[in-house]
Amino acid sequence: MTLYSDLAQNVRPNNYEHGSVITRKKKGRYYLFVVTKDGSRRVEKYIGAADNPDAQERAEQLKAGAEQAKALRTTVSALKQARIPSPSLKLGKILEVIANEGLFEQGIVLIGTAAFQTYAALLGYHLRNAYLATQDADLLVASFVGTEDRIDMETILQRADPTFKAKMHNDDQLPKVFKSKDNFSVDILTKFGRGRKSPIVIDELGCSAEALPFMEYLAEESVEAVALYGTGVLVRVPPPVRYAIHKLLIAQERRGLFQTKKAKDLAQARDILDILLETDPDALEDALEEARSRGPKWKKNINASLKEMGRETRQGRLPIEVRTNAKKERA
């Protein structure tokens, strides 16, 4: 936890800037360039003439940043060796290009299994279901604040993998799903607005987003987390308790072919709930009661999911004594 806290504090982009400084000769003069990593690309930028004092100072700053980046990579490796979940190489590159573009800072929130994998470090416990492989990344754009410059989501994702292509459906003005050649999917999601229409166009990102039930619950709050890829990627995710309650809600909406997703929803919710029951039961009860109070369907879904998980409710409340056969392991 100390290592993770140190990583989270130092991984911020404005804390350091780094890259490999190289020298090129052209027409008898030497020039400095910096090479940085962005997904699957190597980006080369001009610094200045090698004999220019300002360029030399800039190069020294970048070299110092490179040393700090090396230390961060060592920390990431140590955390992974301690069995803290990390994204796959593909997912790591995707998160990296989104972070490099500043989209998490502008309000995009990582949800789904990719977000769940970050909770072991936030909670301080190993999560049994955090090691499940995922072939998709879900991005919530409900609170996204764009800029005057239009950003194209497909172009951004192609920096992680050039094979990413937009997948259009009949009702799409702009794409809401992007897939790579190896079938990795990035889905853009949002909450319902007035009229409960879906999909909703997100002009600032050159895409649309599919609105889903209960997504407003995740959109209300997010926290920072570090995905263990490269030097660490600073992302935004829902608070663990909201993630778990959202899973209780949507599990009861799964039908037919989506039953396998229901089992995954409940397994992830149970992992988090059991930890919160031990570490902060009062806050968990408050969060459950607040969610139940939002409407009959909210209360019905939450209680039905708790019952299916073997967490019987008493007068709508979760019993204090909840134990699983598998002993929880402290991270």
CSV table of C-alpha atoms in Angstrom, one decimal:
chain,number,residue,atom,x,y,z
A,1,MET,CA,0.0,0.0,0.0
A,2,THR,CA,2.9,2.3,0.7
A,3,LEU,CA,4.4,1.6,-2.8
A,4,TYR,CA,1.0,2.2,-4.4
A,5,SER,CA,0.5,5.5,-2.5
A,6,ASP,CA,3.9,6.7,-3.6
A,7,LEU,CA,3.1,5.7,-7.2
A,8,ALA,CA,-0.2,7.5,-7.2
A,9,GLN,CA,1.4,10.7,-5.8
A,10,ASN,CA,4.2,10.8,-8.4
A,11,VAL,CA,2.6,9.5,-11.5
A,12,ARG,CA,0.8,12.7,-12.4
A,13,PRO,CA,1.8,14.1,-15.8
A,14,ASN,CA,2.6,17.5,-14.4
A,15,ASN,CA,5.0,16.1,-11.8
A,16,TYR,CA,7.6,15.2,-14.4
A,17,GLU,CA,8.1,15.0,-18.2
A,18,HIS,CA,10.4,12.4,-19.6
A,19,GLY,CA,11.7,10.9,-22.8
A,20,SER,CA,14.8,9.6,-24.5
A,21,VAL,CA,17.0,12.4,-25.7
A,22,ILE,CA,18.8,11.7,-29.0
A,23,THR,CA,21.2,13.7,-31.1
A,24,ARG,CA,21.0,14.0,-34.9
A,25,LYS,CA,23.5,15.5,-37.3
A,26,LYS,CA,22.3,17.6,-40.2
A,27,LYS,CA,24.4,19.7,-42.6
A,28,GLY,CA,27.4,19.7,-40.1
A,29,ARG,CA,25.3,20.7,-37.1
A,30,TYR,CA,23.9,18.7,-34.2
A,31,TYR,CA,20.3,18.9,-33.0
A,32,LEU,CA,18.5,17.4,-30.0
A,33,PHE,CA,15.2,15.5,-30.1
A,34,VAL,CA,13.1,13.7,-27.5
A,35,VAL,CA,11.4,10.4,-28.2
A,36,THR,CA,8.3,9.6,-26.1
A,37,LYS,CA,5.9,6.6,-26.0
A,38,ASP,CA,2.2,6.9,-26.8
A,39,GLY,CA,0.5,3.6,-27.0
A,40,SER,CA,2.1,1.7,-29.8
A,41,ARG,CA,3.8,4.8,-31.3
A,42,ARG,CA,7.1,6.4,-30.7
A,43,VAL,CA,6.8,10.2,-31.0
A,44,GLU,CA,9.8,12.3,-31.8
A,45,LYS,CA,9.9,16.0,-31.1
A,46,TYR,CA,12.5,18.6,-31.8
A,47,ILE,CA,14.2,20.3,-28.8
A,48,GLY,CA,16.8,22.6,-30.4
A,49,ALA,CA,20.4,22.9,-31.6
A,50,ALA,CA,22.8,20.9,-29.4
A,51,ASP,CA,24.9,24.0,-28.7
A,52,ASN,CA,21.9,26.1,-27.6
A,53,PRO,CA,21.9,26.6,-23.8
A,54,ASP,CA,18.1,26.5,-23.6
A,55,ALA,CA,18.0,23.3,-25.5
A,56,GLN,CA,20.7,21.8,-23.3
A,57,GLU,CA,18.7,22.8,-20.2
A,58,ARG,CA,15.6,21.3,-21.6
A,59,ALA,CA,17.4,18.0,-22.5
A,60,GLU,CA,18.7,17.8,-18.9
A,61,GLN,CA,15.2,18.2,-17.5
A,62,LEU,CA,14.0,15.4,-19.8
A,63,LYS,CA,16.9,13.1,-18.8
A,64,ALA,CA,16.0,13.7,-15.1
A,65,GLY,CA,12.4,12.9,-15.9
A,66,ALA,CA,13.5,9.7,-17.6
A,67,GLU,CA,15.3,8.6,-14.3
A,68,GLN,CA,12.1,9.3,-12.4
A,69,ALA,CA,10.1,7.3,-15.0
A,70,LYS,CA,12.5,4.4,-14.5
A,71,ALA,CA,11.8,4.5,-10.8
A,72,LEU,CA,8.1,4.5,-11.4
A,73,ARG,CA,8.4,1.5,-13.7
A,74,THR,CA,10.3,-0.3,-10.9
A,75,THR,CA,7.4,0.4,-8.5
A,76,VAL,CA,4.9,-0.8,-11.0
A,77,SER,CA,6.8,-4.0,-11.5
A,78,ALA,CA,7.1,-4.5,-7.7
A,79,LEU,CA,3.3,-4.1,-7.3
A,80,LYS,CA,2.6,-6.6,-10.1
A,81,GLN,CA,5.0,-9.1,-8.4
A,82,ALA,CA,2.9,-8.6,-5.3
A,83,ARG,CA,0.0,-9.9,-7.3
A,84,ILE,CA,-1.8,-6.6,-7.6
A,85,PRO,CA,-3.9,-6.9,-10.8
A,86,SER,CA,-2.7,-5.1,-13.9
A,87,PRO,CA,-4.2,-4.5,-17.3
A,88,SER,CA,-3.2,-6.6,-20.3
A,89,LEU,CA,-0.7,-5.1,-22.7
A,90,LYS,CA,-3.5,-4.1,-25.1
A,91,LEU,CA,-5.7,-2.5,-22.4
A,92,GLY,CA,-2.6,-0.8,-21.0
A,93,LYS,CA,-1.9,0.9,-24.3
A,94,ILE,CA,-5.5,2.0,-24.6
A,95,LEU,CA,-5.6,3.5,-21.2
A,96,GLU,CA,-2.2,5.2,-21.9
A,97,VAL,CA,-3.4,7.0,-25.0
A,98,ILE,CA,-6.6,8.1,-23.4
A,99,ALA,CA,-4.7,9.5,-20.4
A,100,ASN,CA,-2.1,11.2,-22.7
A,101,GLU,CA,-4.9,12.9,-24.5
A,102,GLY,CA,-6.2,14.3,-21.1
A,103,LEU,CA,-9.6,12.6,-21.4
A,104,PHE,CA,-9.7,11.2,-17.9
A,105,GLU,CA,-9.0,14.7,-16.6
A,106,GLN,CA,-11.9,16.0,-18.7
A,107,GLY,CA,-14.3,13.6,-17.0
A,108,ILE,CA,-14.2,10.3,-18.8
A,109,VAL,CA,-14.6,7.4,-16.3
A,110,LEU,CA,-13.3,3.9,-16.8
A,111,ILE,CA,-15.9,1.3,-15.7
A,112,GLY,CA,-16.4,-2.4,-16.1
A,113,THR,CA,-13.8,-5.1,-15.4
A,114,ALA,CA,-11.0,-2.8,-16.3
A,115,ALA,CA,-12.0,-0.5,-13.4
A,116,PHE,CA,-12.6,-3.5,-11.1
A,117,GLN,CA,-8.9,-4.5,-11.5
A,118,THR,CA,-7.8,-1.2,-9.9
A,119,TYR,CA,-9.8,-1.8,-6.7
A,120,ALA,CA,-7.4,-4.2,-5.0
A,121,ALA,CA,-4.9,-1.4,-4.4
A,122,LEU,CA,-7.6,1.1,-3.4
A,123,LEU,CA,-9.2,-1.3,-0.9
A,124,GLY,CA,-6.0,-2.9,0.4
A,125,TYR,CA,-7.2,-6.5,-0.3
A,126,HIS,CA,-6.7,-9.0,-3.0
A,127,LEU,CA,-9.9,-9.5,-5.1
A,128,ARG,CA,-10.4,-13.0,-6.3
A,129,ASN,CA,-12.2,-12.0,-9.5
A,130,ALA,CA,-9.9,-9.2,-10.5
A,131,TYR,CA,-7.7,-11.5,-12.5
A,132,LEU,CA,-10.3,-12.3,-15.1
A,133,ALA,CA,-9.2,-11.4,-18.6
A,134,THR,CA,-11.2,-8.8,-20.4
A,135,GLN,CA,-11.5,-8.2,-24.1
A,136,ASP,CA,-13.2,-4.8,-23.8
A,137,ALA,CA,-12.9,-1.4,-22.1
A,138,ASP,CA,-16.0,0.5,-21.1
A,139,LEU,CA,-15.8,4.3,-21.0
A,140,LEU,CA,-18.4,6.4,-19.3
A,141,VAL,CA,-18.7,9.9,-20.8
A,142,ALA,CA,-21.7,11.2,-18.9
A,143,SER,CA,-19.6,14.0,-17.1
A,144,PHE,CA,-17.2,14.6,-20.0
A,145,VAL,CA,-16.3,18.3,-20.5
A,146,GLY,CA,-14.9,18.9,-24.0
A,147,THR,CA,-12.8,21.7,-25.4
A,148,GLU,CA,-13.2,23.8,-28.5
A,149,ASP,CA,-11.0,21.4,-30.4
A,150,ARG,CA,-12.9,18.3,-31.6
A,151,ILE,CA,-11.2,15.0,-30.8
A,152,ASP,CA,-11.7,11.9,-32.8
A,153,MET,CA,-12.0,8.8,-30.6
A,154,GLU,CA,-11.1,6.5,-33.4
A,155,THR,CA,-7.9,8.3,-34.1
A,156,ILE,CA,-6.9,8.3,-30.4
A,157,LEU,CA,-7.5,4.5,-30.2
A,158,GLN,CA,-5.5,3.9,-33.3
A,159,ARG,CA,-2.5,5.3,-31.4
A,160,ALA,CA,-2.8,2.2,-29.2
A,161,ASP,CA,-3.6,-0.2,-32.1
A,162,PRO,CA,-3.8,1.0,-35.7
A,163,THR,CA,-6.4,-1.7,-36.5
A,164,PHE,CA,-9.1,0.0,-34.4
A,165,LYS,CA,-12.1,0.8,-36.5
A,166,ALA,CA,-15.5,2.3,-35.8
A,167,LYS,CA,-18.5,-0.1,-35.8
A,168,MET,CA,-21.6,1.6,-37.0
A,169,HIS,CA,-25.2,0.4,-36.3
A,170,ASN,CA,-28.4,1.4,-38.1
A,171,ASP,CA,-29.4,4.0,-35.5
A,172,ASP,CA,-25.9,5.5,-35.1
A,173,GLN,CA,-25.1,9.0,-36.3
A,174,LEU,CA,-21.6,8.5,-35.0
A,175,PRO,CA,-20.0,5.2,-33.8
A,176,LYS,CA,-20.3,4.1,-30.2
A,177,VAL,CA,-18.2,1.0,-30.5
A,178,PHE,CA,-14.7,0.6,-31.7
A,179,LYS,CA,-13.0,-2.8,-32.4
A,180,SER,CA,-9.5,-3.9,-33.2
A,181,LYS,CA,-8.5,-6.7,-35.6
A,182,ASP,CA,-8.1,-9.1,-32.6
A,183,ASN,CA,-11.7,-8.2,-31.5
A,184,PHE,CA,-10.9,-6.0,-28.6
A,185,SER,CA,-13.8,-3.7,-28.1
A,186,VAL,CA,-14.0,-0.2,-26.7
A,187,ASP,CA,-17.6,0.8,-25.8
A,188,ILE,CA,-18.7,4.4,-25.2
A,189,LEU,CA,-21.5,4.6,-22.6
A,190,THR,CA,-23.5,7.3,-20.9
A,191,LYS,CA,-26.6,7.9,-18.8
A,192,PHE,CA,-30.1,8.6,-20.1
A,193,GLY,CA,-31.1,12.3,-20.5
A,194,ARG,CA,-34.5,13.8,-21.2
A,195,GLY,CA,-36.6,11.6,-23.4
A,196,ARG,CA,-34.5,8.6,-22.5
A,197,LYS,CA,-33.1,8.5,-26.0
A,198,SER,CA,-30.1,6.4,-27.0
A,199,PRO,CA,-27.5,6.6,-28.5
A,200,ILE,CA,-26.5,10.1,-27.6
A,201,VAL,CA,-24.1,12.1,-29.8
A,202,ILE,CA,-20.9,13.2,-28.2
A,203,ASP,CA,-19.7,15.8,-30.8
A,204,GLU,CA,-16.5,16.7,-28.9
A,205,LEU,CA,-15.2,13.1,-29.2
A,206,GLY,CA,-16.5,12.4,-32.7
A,207,CYS,CA,-18.6,9.5,-31.4
A,208,SER,CA,-21.9,8.7,-29.8
A,209,ALA,CA,-22.6,6.9,-26.5
A,210,GLU,CA,-25.1,4.2,-25.6
A,211,ALA,CA,-27.3,5.2,-22.7
A,212,LEU,CA,-28.0,2.4,-20.2
A,213,PRO,CA,-30.2,2.0,-17.1
A,214,PHE,CA,-28.7,2.9,-13.7
A,215,MET,CA,-25.6,4.5,-15.4
A,216,GLU,CA,-26.4,7.8,-13.7
A,217,TYR,CA,-25.4,6.2,-10.4
A,218,LEU,CA,-21.9,5.6,-11.6
A,219,ALA,CA,-21.8,9.0,-13.3
A,220,GLU,CA,-22.3,10.9,-10.0
A,221,GLU,CA,-18.9,10.3,-8.5
A,222,SER,CA,-15.4,9.1,-9.4
A,223,VAL,CA,-12.0,8.7,-7.8
A,224,GLU,CA,-8.4,8.5,-9.1
A,225,ALA,CA,-6.7,5.1,-9.5
A,226,VAL,CA,-3.5,3.9,-11.1
A,227,ALA,CA,-3.5,1.2,-13.7
A,228,LEU,CA,-0.3,-0.8,-13.5
A,229,TYR,CA,1.1,-0.3,-17.0
A,230,GLY,CA,4.3,1.3,-18.0
A,231,THR,CA,5.1,4.0,-15.5
A,232,GLY,CA,1.5,3.8,-14.2
A,233,VAL,CA,-1.5,5.3,-15.9
A,234,LEU,CA,-3.7,7.7,-13.8
A,235,VAL,CA,-7.3,7.0,-14.6
A,236,ARG,CA,-10.7,7.8,-13.0
A,237,VAL,CA,-13.0,5.0,-11.8
A,238,PRO,CA,-16.2,4.8,-9.8
A,239,PRO,CA,-15.7,4.5,-6.0
A,240,PRO,CA,-15.7,0.8,-5.1
A,241,VAL,CA,-18.9,0.9,-3.2
A,242,ARG,CA,-20.8,2.5,-6.1
A,243,TYR,CA,-19.3,-0.1,-8.5
A,244,ALA,CA,-20.5,-2.9,-6.3
A,245,ILE,CA,-24.1,-1.5,-5.9
A,246,HIS,CA,-24.3,-0.8,-9.6
A,247,LYS,CA,-23.5,-4.5,-10.2
A,248,LEU,CA,-26.3,-5.4,-7.9
A,249,LEU,CA,-28.6,-3.2,-9.9
A,250,ILE,CA,-27.7,-4.4,-13.4
A,251,ALA,CA,-27.4,-8.1,-12.5
A,252,GLN,CA,-31.2,-8.3,-12.4
A,253,GLU,CA,-31.4,-6.8,-15.9
A,254,ARG,CA,-29.4,-9.6,-17.5
A,255,ARG,CA,-31.6,-11.9,-19.6
A,256,GLY,CA,-31.0,-14.8,-22.0
A,257,LEU,CA,-27.5,-14.9,-23.4
A,258,PHE,CA,-26.4,-12.3,-20.8
A,259,GLN,CA,-26.8,-14.7,-17.9
A,260,THR,CA,-23.0,-15.4,-17.9
A,261,LYS,CA,-22.5,-11.6,-17.4
A,262,LYS,CA,-24.9,-11.8,-14.4
A,263,ALA,CA,-22.7,-14.3,-12.7
A,264,LYS,CA,-19.7,-12.1,-13.2
A,265,ASP,CA,-21.6,-9.0,-11.9
A,266,LEU,CA,-22.5,-10.8,-8.7
A,267,ALA,CA,-19.1,-12.2,-8.2
A,268,GLN,CA,-17.4,-8.8,-8.5
A,269,ALA,CA,-20.0,-7.2,-6.2
A,270,ARG,CA,-19.6,-9.9,-3.6
A,271,ASP,CA,-15.8,-9.4,-3.6
A,272,ILE,CA,-16.2,-5.7,-2.8
A,273,LEU,CA,-19.1,-6.0,-0.4
A,274,ASP,CA,-17.4,-8.6,1.8
A,275,ILE,CA,-14.4,-6.3,2.2
A,276,LEU,CA,-16.6,-3.3,3.0
A,277,LEU,CA,-18.6,-5.3,5.5
A,278,GLU,CA,-15.4,-5.9,7.4
A,279,THR,CA,-13.7,-2.5,7.0
A,280,ASP,CA,-16.6,0.0,6.9
A,281,PRO,CA,-20.0,-1.6,7.4
A,282,ASP,CA,-21.8,1.6,8.4
A,283,ALA,CA,-20.8,3.4,5.3
A,284,LEU,CA,-21.9,0.4,3.2
A,285,GLU,CA,-25.3,0.3,4.9
A,286,ASP,CA,-25.7,4.0,4.2
A,287,ALA,CA,-24.8,3.6,0.6
A,288,LEU,CA,-27.2,0.6,0.2
A,289,GLU,CA,-30.1,2.5,1.9
A,290,GLU,CA,-29.5,5.6,-0.3
A,291,ALA,CA,-29.6,3.5,-3.4
A,292,ARG,CA,-32.7,1.6,-2.4
A,293,SER,CA,-34.5,4.9,-1.7
A,294,ARG,CA,-34.2,6.0,-5.3
A,295,GLY,CA,-37.2,3.9,-6.3
A,296,PRO,CA,-39.0,0.5,-6.1
A,297,LYS,CA,-37.0,-1.0,-8.9
A,298,TRP,CA,-33.7,0.0,-7.3
A,299,LYS,CA,-34.7,-1.6,-4.0
A,300,LYS,CA,-36.1,-4.7,-5.7
A,301,ASN,CA,-32.9,-5.3,-7.8
A,302,ILE,CA,-30.5,-4.7,-4.9
A,303,ASN,CA,-32.3,-7.0,-2.6
A,304,ALA,CA,-32.8,-9.7,-5.3
A,305,SER,CA,-29.1,-9.7,-6.1
A,306,LEU,CA,-28.1,-9.8,-2.4
A,307,LYS,CA,-30.4,-12.8,-2.0
A,308,GLU,CA,-28.9,-14.6,-5.0
A,309,MET,CA,-25.4,-14.0,-3.6
A,310,GLY,CA,-26.4,-15.6,-0.3
A,311,ARG,CA,-26.6,-12.3,1.4
A,312,GLU,CA,-30.2,-12.5,2.8
A,313,THR,CA,-31.8,-9.1,3.6
A,314,ARG,CA,-33.6,-8.4,6.9
A,315,GLN,CA,-36.2,-5.8,6.6
A,316,GLY,CA,-34.3,-4.5,3.5
A,317,ARG,CA,-31.0,-4.4,5.3
A,318,LEU,CA,-27.9,-6.5,4.9
A,319,PRO,CA,-26.9,-8.7,7.9
A,320,ILE,CA,-23.8,-7.7,9.7
A,321,GLU,CA,-22.3,-11.2,9.9
A,322,VAL,CA,-21.3,-12.1,6.3
A,323,ARG,CA,-18.5,-14.5,5.7
A,324,THR,CA,-17.4,-16.4,2.7
A,325,ASN,CA,-15.8,-19.9,2.7
A,326,ALA,CA,-12.6,-18.4,1.1
A,327,LYS,CA,-10.6,-16.3,3.5
A,328,LYS,CA,-10.0,-12.8,2.4
A,329,GLU,CA,-6.3,-12.0,1.8
A,330,ARG,CA,-4.9,-8.7,2.8
A,331,ALA,CA,-2.9,-7.0,0.0
